[in-house]
Structures are given as structure tokens and as C-alpha cells.
Amino acid sequence: MAIKPLCHSQKSDLEQGENLGEGASLFFSKWQDERVAKPVLSLNQVTIRFAGDSGDGMQLTGDRFTMDTASLGNDLSTLPNFPAEIRAPQGTLLGVSSFQLHFADHLVQTPGDAPDILVAMNPAALKANIGDLQRGATIIVDKDEFTTRNLTRVGYLQNPLEDGSLESYKIHAVPLTSLTVAALSQLSLSRKEAERSKNMFALGLLTWMYHRPTASTENFLKVKFSKKPEILEANLLAYRTGWNYGETTEDFSVSYEIAPAKMPPGRYRNISGNTAMAYGLIAASQRSGLKLFLGSYPITPASDILHELSKHKKFGVISFQAEDEIAAIGSALGASYGGSLGITTTSGPGVALKSEMIGLGVMLELPLIIIDVQRGGPSTGLPTKTEQADLLQAMFGRNGESPVAVIAPSSPSDCFAIAMEAARIATTYRVPVIILSDGYIANGSEPWKIPEVDSLPDLHVEFAKSQENFQPYLRDPKTLARPWAIPGTKGIEHRIGGLEKADVTGEISYEATNHDLMVRARAAKVAGIEVPNLAVDDPTGEADVLLLGWGSTFGPIASAVEMLRNNGEHIAQAHLRYINPFPRNLGDVLKKYSKVIVPEMNLGQLSMLLRSQYLKDVIGYNMVRGLPFTTSEIVEATMEVLHG
Amino acid sequence: MADITLTKKDFTSDQEVRWCPGCGDYSILSTMQSYLPELGIERENIVFISGIGCSSRFPYYLNTFGMHSIHGRAPTIATGLAISRPDLTIFVVTGDGDALSIGGNHLIHSLRRNIELKILLFNNRIYGLTKGQYSPTSEQGKITKSTPLGSLDTPFNPISLALGAEASFVARTVDSDRKHLTETLRAATAHKGSALIEIYQNCPIFNDGAFDMVTDKETKGGALLQLVHGQPIKSETHGLVHSGASLKVVELASVPESELVVHDAHNPDPAYAFALSRLSSSALDHVPVGVFRDVERSGYGSLVNSQVGEIIAAQGAGDIGKLLNSGDTWSVD
Ligand SMILES: Cc1ncc(C[n+]2csc(CCOP(=O)(O)OP(=O)(O)O)c2C)c(N)n1
Ligand code: SF4
Ligand SMILES: [Mg+2]
């Protein structure tokens, strides 16, 4: 029997697109052709930040601008930044939500240090973000929101638009709300409803300023509001009115073009880390022939992987929302015992709850993938902010000697490959694998060259076959893995559990030498996992200082390295995707450089591992502000080491 | 299935059984080993998953697939296995501490979801493996090592708890009554969704005689109210009658047989089974045994798998190339 869904709001895009609202096609014209002569400047790169109240739709606005930018062929990187509360008090600093996008005609590694242009939908958004701008930056504000009440609410004693305090910036004070409401006056919407389209006005204006195409956003709106023709019309009208505002008013005298970046030929799409992770898991399931079983409990910033996988039941994906984190990983381990690709997704607090079950996975020597999308900790910490402080938890956060594989993606799109790597390691070595993603990678996005399916790794696995005298803990001499012996296979019925096992037979054993042997065997198995050597980027071979990162710090480090080299510095860069085990050549790499700088968004966890394993006194550069490093921070820290 | 002919021996593993002499777990194990051949299911398609506790050693002694997992979490592991492998017959073996204390959350959620699991709750009203602390089913005032002045908390009634969680099959039986235990196992395995069987189990070491009322020849006839579908509910001396909205135990001699409540295990209203569950108190003077409730409700695993099956039937199996190329894409030449 089938359970019919109670709500139909989750229809696929295609279905919804068929039912366009009346009057929608009215606006479906090619605006670009209508441009009148205004000077157009060419730029190499721009960083834009959209900021507003959490109810202002800034994430959506940023997303749309990003998609339109990606399709123009610019390289880009994004940084959404939002409060943990769904609707923090309106108009307060706490409630400010922002979305930053860096796009260029060349390779982009970070979402940009300082925005060139800030769109501030209210005084709170201005106040919360102005400190990040450099003099000369452009600020577009919604003038209508700068009322005495709103100003005093965030501590402005005078209107900054009038008191000269913003003199060193280029200010565009646009009556955004009233223009939007006026444009929508022909529709039978309340003022409140009309005001809600003001983010589309802002998007339209920026779209004009930067010569972005409009068709995809129009299409998007049509699908999104197919059931609400009035709202669709309002959004399309506001979008167009914003565009027209740029085109016609004197306030905006120039617009800008950014040529496409040179990227390797191929088909591209923009992708966030969480989506790439979900796709990588599905690809791993397809390439291994294993059923994908996800057991998960919602938690920011990991929930989107659960949401994404839940959409793809067509691939035979089973997504199970459990009663808690323990049940989530327990179900994944149970599915893995039965021969599925068992996966659980969570963030740091969830990993804490899962620890005991990860230990059982270590003991049972079954494949298991644990995805930790790290956020600020400890405890509930900073749910929507990024951090890398779960590294030691992943490495050691269990009772007993309990080694697991630990790997980390270096960018949003790398999540696809890392998910497939996790599946390879888990199924080949029959061991839990922890993937350390983080909030920045999870929500950030970048263009991704879509791989050919045939080029994806073959992840085929063999289960134990029917046989006599089956030995559940007889190890493969090469991988040290035990057989993956699933129920339903005749003749190999056997019992496993969390109690220590006798070597080979897997029977319960409390024998002293056996325990020592098994502890070492499990450690040797993980230490012996095959991982690629660490590649070092040292073009001149003259560098004496190495910048070594892991996880999401790749972008800021790479862009700092580029800047340093442009300034004539010799600097080497390497990035760890494999943390347990480390690449075999890591010790040699560390030896080769007299100084090794390790930037991390924690208080020095990778540094601690490197010091203890290689006796190398690396130099930590550590910040835990809930935000990724900026390029200039790493440049400065490196200059300090280079030149004192 | 007639061609599968297995015997008790086929289901007995080569492991030495390590419970204390006289432990009620022995008779449950032996009854189970005798019963399994009757199921007509190959050994490789049967899985026993347990938590931690004396009772949770059970899987080691059965020559099927088995997993001795971690404290309280067996239902979670069994849930993942049941959903992903609907071809298997899965038993969960758990104790009163394992199921009702550390694992209480998982027990209620697997029952409400109606996961296709047969959950055997060995209730000895004590923590056996950790040497005798009181448990969530210990009677109030219980003196143990951790409660030298008597325990203060109100115990759980596992049957009431399961019914409160909307369990579709709930039964109670006693370790030493092989016949009744076998009948109960038969009914539970015939049921499609979750089945919870509470088994009163004597722990001669730390809680000896806890169930004497229902096992002693002298008292059991009067204490055990037999729940048999379609039959009046009675013990040898007492019977059950309606009393307002509730149920009442009366002496058999005091009412004509026709006034006794006739048991309806398939009653859709859980209030009926709940009222039955409230008859037993810690004193065990009137204890209903048998199947309290056995109603049809779709099993969660089968719902999950048909949802997947239906979408594939309607839209075809997923194409990974198409998925990767979905959304806004562009080409660079
Ligand atoms: C996480 C964890 N906490 C505590 C224990 C210790 N422990 C083992 S069994 C048990 C209680 C067992 O009681 P019960 O479930 O009633 O099983 P019985 O031994 O009575 O059959 C406890 C507390 C453990 N193994 N794991
Ligand atoms: S302690 Fe009690 S329950 Fe545990 S094996 Fe001994 S008798 Fe059985
Ligand atoms: Mg017990």
C-alpha cells in the first residue's frame, strides 16, 4: 500500500513549470536589447555582498545572482552568512543575513575579502557590514528604511546617509521600498505583500549594473510562484523595475562587464558543498551497485544533504529520518551489515552522540560513512557559522583505541569526489570513514565541471560467498580487511559484536595477547589505507616556507599564495585531503621546508597531529570567528613568518 | 516452505552458554531453538540483534546471523537492516534496562513506526550483567546495591508503554512456560509489523523469585489471566468483567461465565488492550498473559520500499548522468 503525501508543495520543477501564472509571459521579454547608451566599464573581478533582515530574502537574492553569474562563465565563490534564528527580531543587528559573491574573469578561490559593493536593505545591515568595506566601496541602501525608529534601534544617533560619516564611500540611497510599492500599485496586493518584492528590485538593479542575463531568474520565479500568479507578477514587476531604475536614472551612470573566465572546456554547473556531497554519495551507490541507506537526524548545517538525498528515491536511495543521532547511525550501521552503503550525516554535536556506535563500527569492521559538517562549537556553539574544530573529535573522540579514516574536502565541488573516496575506503577496508566538511564548504558554491559518468571510479565490491568453515575475522593479506559477510548468504551464518574478537574466528575472546594483536591489527589496517601522496605546489623550487592546510582553508590559502608570488615571494603550498592516514610522503614534505605554516579555523588541531607524528614544530595560524580566513589575513601571517 | 527441514540442533551454535545456573534465559533459549525450525525459514535469512545485558548474549547461542551490539541500541541497528533487507526475519533481544532505560527512545520509535521486528524483552526486573542494580521495571521500594534504602521511582509497565507507542502487536509470556512461550512466538512471527513480547524472566542471582506468583504451581493458576482471542478472559479462580468504562477482576464464582469479557486481540481501539495492561501490578496477583493486541498496520519497511518502488515505476530508475547535468548548466569550449 502507498502513503500519499499530505502536502504537494514538493512537486518537481518540471511539473510546476507547466502551470504558469496568467500575465507572466508579459514580462518574459529580452530586456538586454533595450539598453540605451550608458558607459560600460570592464572589470576583472567584483565582490558583492547582499545584506538585509533575515526576512528580506537575501539568500535567495544572492543565489539568483550567483546562478546568473555562473551561466555567464565567470568563475565564482560564495559565502552565505545568516543567523541561527529563523526570524531574529526584525531590523536588529542580530537579524542581519548576508550573502557574498566573488566573481571574476579568472580563477576564483575565495568569496572575496572586502566587498566592492554592499547592498544594505536597512540600517542594521549597513551597520553590521560597513566595517568590512574599504574606502571607495559602493553602497546601495534602501533609503526608505532609514527612519528614526530603525536608526535608533541599531544605535545610530544620526542618519549616516546625511551626517557625512559615509563620505569616503560611493553611496546610492535608493527609495527601494517605495519604488517597489509604487510599481506594484496596479496589482491588488496589500502594502506589506508588495514590500516583500523589494529584494527582486535590488536584484534587478544589480543585474542591470553587471550585465547579468535575466531569463533564468524569470524562469525560476515562474516555477517558484506558479501557484500564486499575483505574487509571481509582483516579483517579475519588481525585478524589471529595479533593472529599469538602473537603466533610466542618473544615479547610476555606468554599468560593468566582467568577461568569462578561462576554464577547461566542458559542461559546467554551479554547485554547493552539500549538494555535491549528496551527488557524490548517489554516484558512489551507482558505481558500487550498493543500495544507498542514509540514516540522519536534522542539524544545521548538514540537513541539506538529508533533504537532497530524500529527493532522489528514483536511485533506490533510502533516506531515514531517525529519532536521534544514535538511531541515525545505528540504522546506517545495520544497513551496512546487510550489504548497503550505510551513511549518516550530522554536525559536531551529532558526532558526539554517535561516538559509541562509531566504536562498534570499528569493532565490527563494517563499512560506514559519517559526514560531519562542522560548525562553531563547543556545545550548540554557532550553528550557522563555520569552524574546523572537530578534527580531534573525529580522530580520537571514542573510547579505546578506535581508529577510523578521516578525510576532508577542500572546496564545495570537491565534496563530490570526497564522497566517492569515502565509499572506496569504507568498502575496501571495512572501516568507518569520517568526512569533515564544514559550514563554509556546505553552503558556499562554485562552478563545477561536470564529470563524465564513465570516468567515475569503479567501486565494485565483493561480499563473502557461501562456503564451509567460514572465518569472519580472517583478514585479506593486502588490505587487512575482514570479509563483508551479509545475512542471506548460506553457510556463513556467524555472530559478531562489540566484545573483543578472537583473531580469524571472530569468537569472543578476553585473552590478553589476542586483544593486543587485534588492537594493533585494527590500527594497522587504517594506517595502511592507500591514499595518494601529498602534492606540493612549489613552482620555483626555491621556497623555504610551506603553507599547509586541510579542508575548507584551501581557497584562502591558494589565493594568498598567488598574491605572495605576484609580489615576488617564494612560497610552497600543499593541502591535506587525507588526515587519517596522512599521505605517506608527508614526513618528507615537512622535512623539506624549514618553516611550515598551518592555518586552521581552530586552536591548532592539525598542528598538534603534525607535531606528535613528525616531531615538526609547525607554526599554527589560528582563528575561530565562525568565518573563513580572508586572503589578506593569510598573506600577512605568512609575511610575518617570511620577513619577521 | 515444506522443503526446509531443520531441527533444533541446526539452530544451536557451538558456543558454550555462559548464563548462571538456573537463569531463566536458558529456557527461553531452548524454547527458541526448538521453535525456529517450525518457522520454515533458512538459517541464513534469520538475524538476531541484541543490546547489552545478560539477556543480550542470546544471539551467540543461535546458529543464525547475529549481532551483539551496544547498550540500548539494538532496535536502531535492526531498523536499518529491516528497511534495507525486507527479505530477512529479524529478532531483537533486549533486557528491561536495555529496552526501557538506555534504549527507551528507540523502543518506542520502532514500535510507533511499526518496523518489521520481533522484539523479545527479557524482563527480570533487575540489571543482571552489572550485578544487581534496580531497573525501570523494579517495584517501588526495591532494595538493591544502588538503592539500599529502597528505590523511589515508579516502574514502567512495558505492555502499557508499548501500547502507548501504538504498537501493533503486544504480548506477555513467562520464561518457564515453554508451551505458552512457543504459542506467543508463533503469533508474533505471524504478525507483519513490530511485535513486542515481554517475557518474565527469573534471575536467580540478583532477583530470585520475582515471578514466583506466576510460576509457582500453588499460585499461578489463580494469578494468570489467559488472553486467548475469542475466549472469555479468566484464570482458574478469577475472571474479567466490564466495570463502567474499565475492566475488573472478580471471583469466577461470583458471575455467570456469560458476563466475562471475551478477548478481542484485534480490537482496533487501543484503549481496550491498555485497560488489560493496567490489571497487572507489581504484586502480580492478576497478570494477563498472551496476546494483548494484534492489529494490522502497514510495516514501515514495506512502506519505504513501496514508495521507492512506485517512484521508479512511475518515472523510471534514476540516471546519474542526467542528475549531474540537471539545473542551470553551461558549456565552455
Ligand atoms: C553505554 C553503556 N552504559 C552502561 C553499560 C553497563 N551495562 C551493561 S548491561 C547493563 C544493564 C543490563 O540490564 P538489563 O538490560 O535489564 O539486562 P540483564 O542483564 O538484566 O539481562 C548496564 C547498565 C554499558 N554496557 N554500556
Ligand atoms: S545474573 Fe541473573 S540474569 Fe544474568 S545470567 Fe545470572 S541469573 Fe541470568
Ligand atoms: Mg534485566
Short mmCIF file of C-alpha atoms in Angstrom, two decimals, chain A residues 1-3 70-71 216 263 265-270 279 282-283 291 293 312-318 320-324 326-327 330-331 334-335 337-338 340 356-357 360 364 416 447 450 453 485-490 492-499 507-508 510, chain B residues 13-15 18 42-45 47 57 59-60 62-71 73 76-77 79-81 83-85 88 105-106 109 113 298 300 303-308 310-312 315-321 323-326 328-333:
data_model
loop_
_atom_site.label_atom_id
_atom_site.label_comp_id
_atom_site.label_asym_id
_atom_site.label_seq_id
_atom_site.Cartn_x
_atom_site.Cartn_y
_atom_site.Cartn_z
CA MET A 1 0.00 0.00 0.00
CA ALA A 2 1.13 3.55 -0.59
CA ILE A 3 1.02 6.50 1.75
CA ALA A 70 27.75 31.29 -13.28
CA SER A 71 25.90 30.89 -16.54
CA SER A 216 16.99 32.21 -15.74
CA MET A 263 38.11 27.43 -17.74
CA PRO A 265 36.40 23.02 -21.81
CA GLY A 266 33.39 21.05 -20.68
CA ARG A 267 29.92 21.33 -19.27
CA TYR A 268 29.58 23.27 -16.01
CA ARG A 269 27.09 23.95 -13.29
CA ASN A 270 27.24 25.86 -10.06
CA TYR A 279 25.50 13.70 -5.60
CA ILE A 282 24.49 8.75 -5.12
CA ALA A 283 27.29 8.33 -7.64
CA LYS A 291 21.93 0.45 -2.10
CA PHE A 293 20.97 3.98 3.01
CA HIS A 312 16.34 11.05 -5.22
CA LYS A 313 14.42 7.90 -4.34
CA LYS A 314 14.50 7.09 -8.05
CA PHE A 315 18.05 5.95 -7.46
CA GLY A 316 16.80 3.47 -4.88
CA VAL A 317 18.00 5.84 -2.16
CA ILE A 318 16.57 5.12 1.28
CA PHE A 320 15.57 7.54 7.05
CA GLN A 321 14.98 10.42 9.45
CA ALA A 322 15.67 8.74 12.77
CA GLU A 323 14.56 9.69 16.29
CA ASP A 324 18.03 10.90 17.22
CA ILE A 326 22.30 7.47 17.72
CA ALA A 327 19.42 5.83 15.91
CA GLY A 330 22.67 2.73 14.23
CA SER A 331 20.33 2.31 11.28
CA GLY A 334 22.52 -2.02 10.41
CA ALA A 335 22.01 -1.33 6.71
CA TYR A 337 25.69 -5.03 7.95
CA GLY A 338 23.01 -6.03 5.45
CA SER A 340 24.06 -1.43 1.79
CA GLU A 356 29.76 4.79 20.77
CA MET A 357 28.24 3.48 17.53
CA LEU A 360 31.02 -0.51 17.31
CA LEU A 364 32.56 -4.96 13.70
CA PHE A 416 31.57 15.10 -4.85
CA PRO A 447 31.27 26.37 -10.72
CA ILE A 450 30.50 18.04 -14.53
CA VAL A 453 29.88 9.18 -15.72
CA ALA A 485 29.60 -11.26 5.14
CA ILE A 486 25.97 -10.31 4.78
CA PRO A 487 22.88 -12.10 6.07
CA GLY A 488 21.13 -14.17 3.44
CA THR A 489 24.33 -15.95 2.41
CA LYS A 490 24.01 -19.65 3.06
CA ILE A 492 28.32 -18.36 6.58
CA GLU A 493 25.95 -17.70 9.47
CA HIS A 494 28.05 -16.19 12.24
CA ARG A 495 27.82 -13.90 15.27
CA ILE A 496 29.60 -10.60 15.69
CA GLY A 497 29.50 -7.94 18.36
CA GLY A 498 31.23 -5.25 20.32
CA LEU A 499 33.12 -7.62 22.61
CA GLU A 507 34.63 -15.54 18.61
CA ILE A 508 34.51 -13.66 21.91
CA TYR A 510 39.23 -11.93 26.60
CA SER B 13 25.63 -22.76 17.81
CA ASP B 14 28.88 -24.28 19.02
CA GLN B 15 29.32 -21.65 21.73
CA ARG B 18 27.50 -18.76 29.90
CA GLU B 42 16.51 -20.89 6.22
CA ARG B 43 19.02 -20.07 8.94
CA GLU B 44 20.84 -17.54 6.78
CA ASN B 45 17.69 -15.47 6.49
CA VAL B 47 19.05 -12.45 12.21
CA ARG B 57 24.15 -12.73 24.87
CA PRO B 59 22.44 -14.33 19.62
CA TYR B 60 25.76 -16.08 20.31
CA LEU B 62 21.88 -19.47 17.89
CA ASN B 63 23.30 -20.69 14.63
CA THR B 64 21.78 -17.90 12.57
CA PHE B 65 23.20 -14.49 11.70
CA GLY B 66 23.57 -12.46 14.85
CA MET B 67 24.87 -9.23 16.28
CA HIS B 68 25.53 -8.38 19.91
CA SER B 69 25.57 -4.60 19.65
CA ILE B 70 25.73 -1.81 22.23
CA HIS B 71 23.58 -0.97 25.20
CA ARG B 73 20.67 0.48 20.56
CA THR B 76 18.27 1.14 15.69
CA ILE B 77 20.58 -1.35 14.01
CA THR B 79 15.70 -0.86 11.91
CA GLY B 80 18.34 -0.12 9.28
CA LEU B 81 18.64 -3.81 8.49
CA ILE B 83 14.28 -1.42 5.98
CA SER B 84 17.16 -2.24 3.67
CA ARG B 85 16.69 -6.03 3.75
CA LEU B 88 15.17 -11.14 6.36
CA ASN B 105 13.66 6.13 22.95
CA HIS B 106 14.48 3.58 20.28
CA HIS B 109 10.03 4.79 17.97
CA ARG B 113 6.90 3.16 13.09
CA SER B 298 1.48 -1.41 7.33
CA TYR B 300 7.42 0.78 7.92
CA LEU B 303 6.04 1.40 3.11
CA VAL B 304 9.54 2.73 2.48
CA ASN B 305 10.25 0.15 -0.16
CA SER B 306 6.94 0.62 -1.93
CA GLN B 307 7.47 4.38 -2.00
CA VAL B 308 10.81 3.80 -3.73
CA GLU B 310 6.39 3.39 -7.01
CA ILE B 311 8.55 6.35 -7.97
CA ILE B 312 10.78 4.10 -10.05
CA GLN B 315 9.45 7.78 -13.58
CA GLY B 316 11.99 5.08 -14.34
CA ALA B 317 15.19 4.42 -12.45
CA GLY B 318 17.47 7.40 -11.87
CA ASP B 319 20.15 8.25 -14.41
CA ILE B 320 23.26 9.60 -12.72
CA GLY B 321 24.44 11.45 -15.84
CA LEU B 323 21.26 14.14 -12.34
CA LEU B 324 24.75 15.62 -12.55
CA ASN B 325 23.71 17.64 -15.59
CA SER B 326 20.47 18.91 -14.08
CA ASP B 328 21.38 25.52 -14.87
CA THR B 329 24.38 24.32 -16.83
CA TRP B 330 26.64 25.97 -19.39
CA SER B 331 29.37 24.92 -21.76
CA VAL B 332 32.93 26.13 -22.10
CA ASP B 333 34.54 25.26 -25.45
#
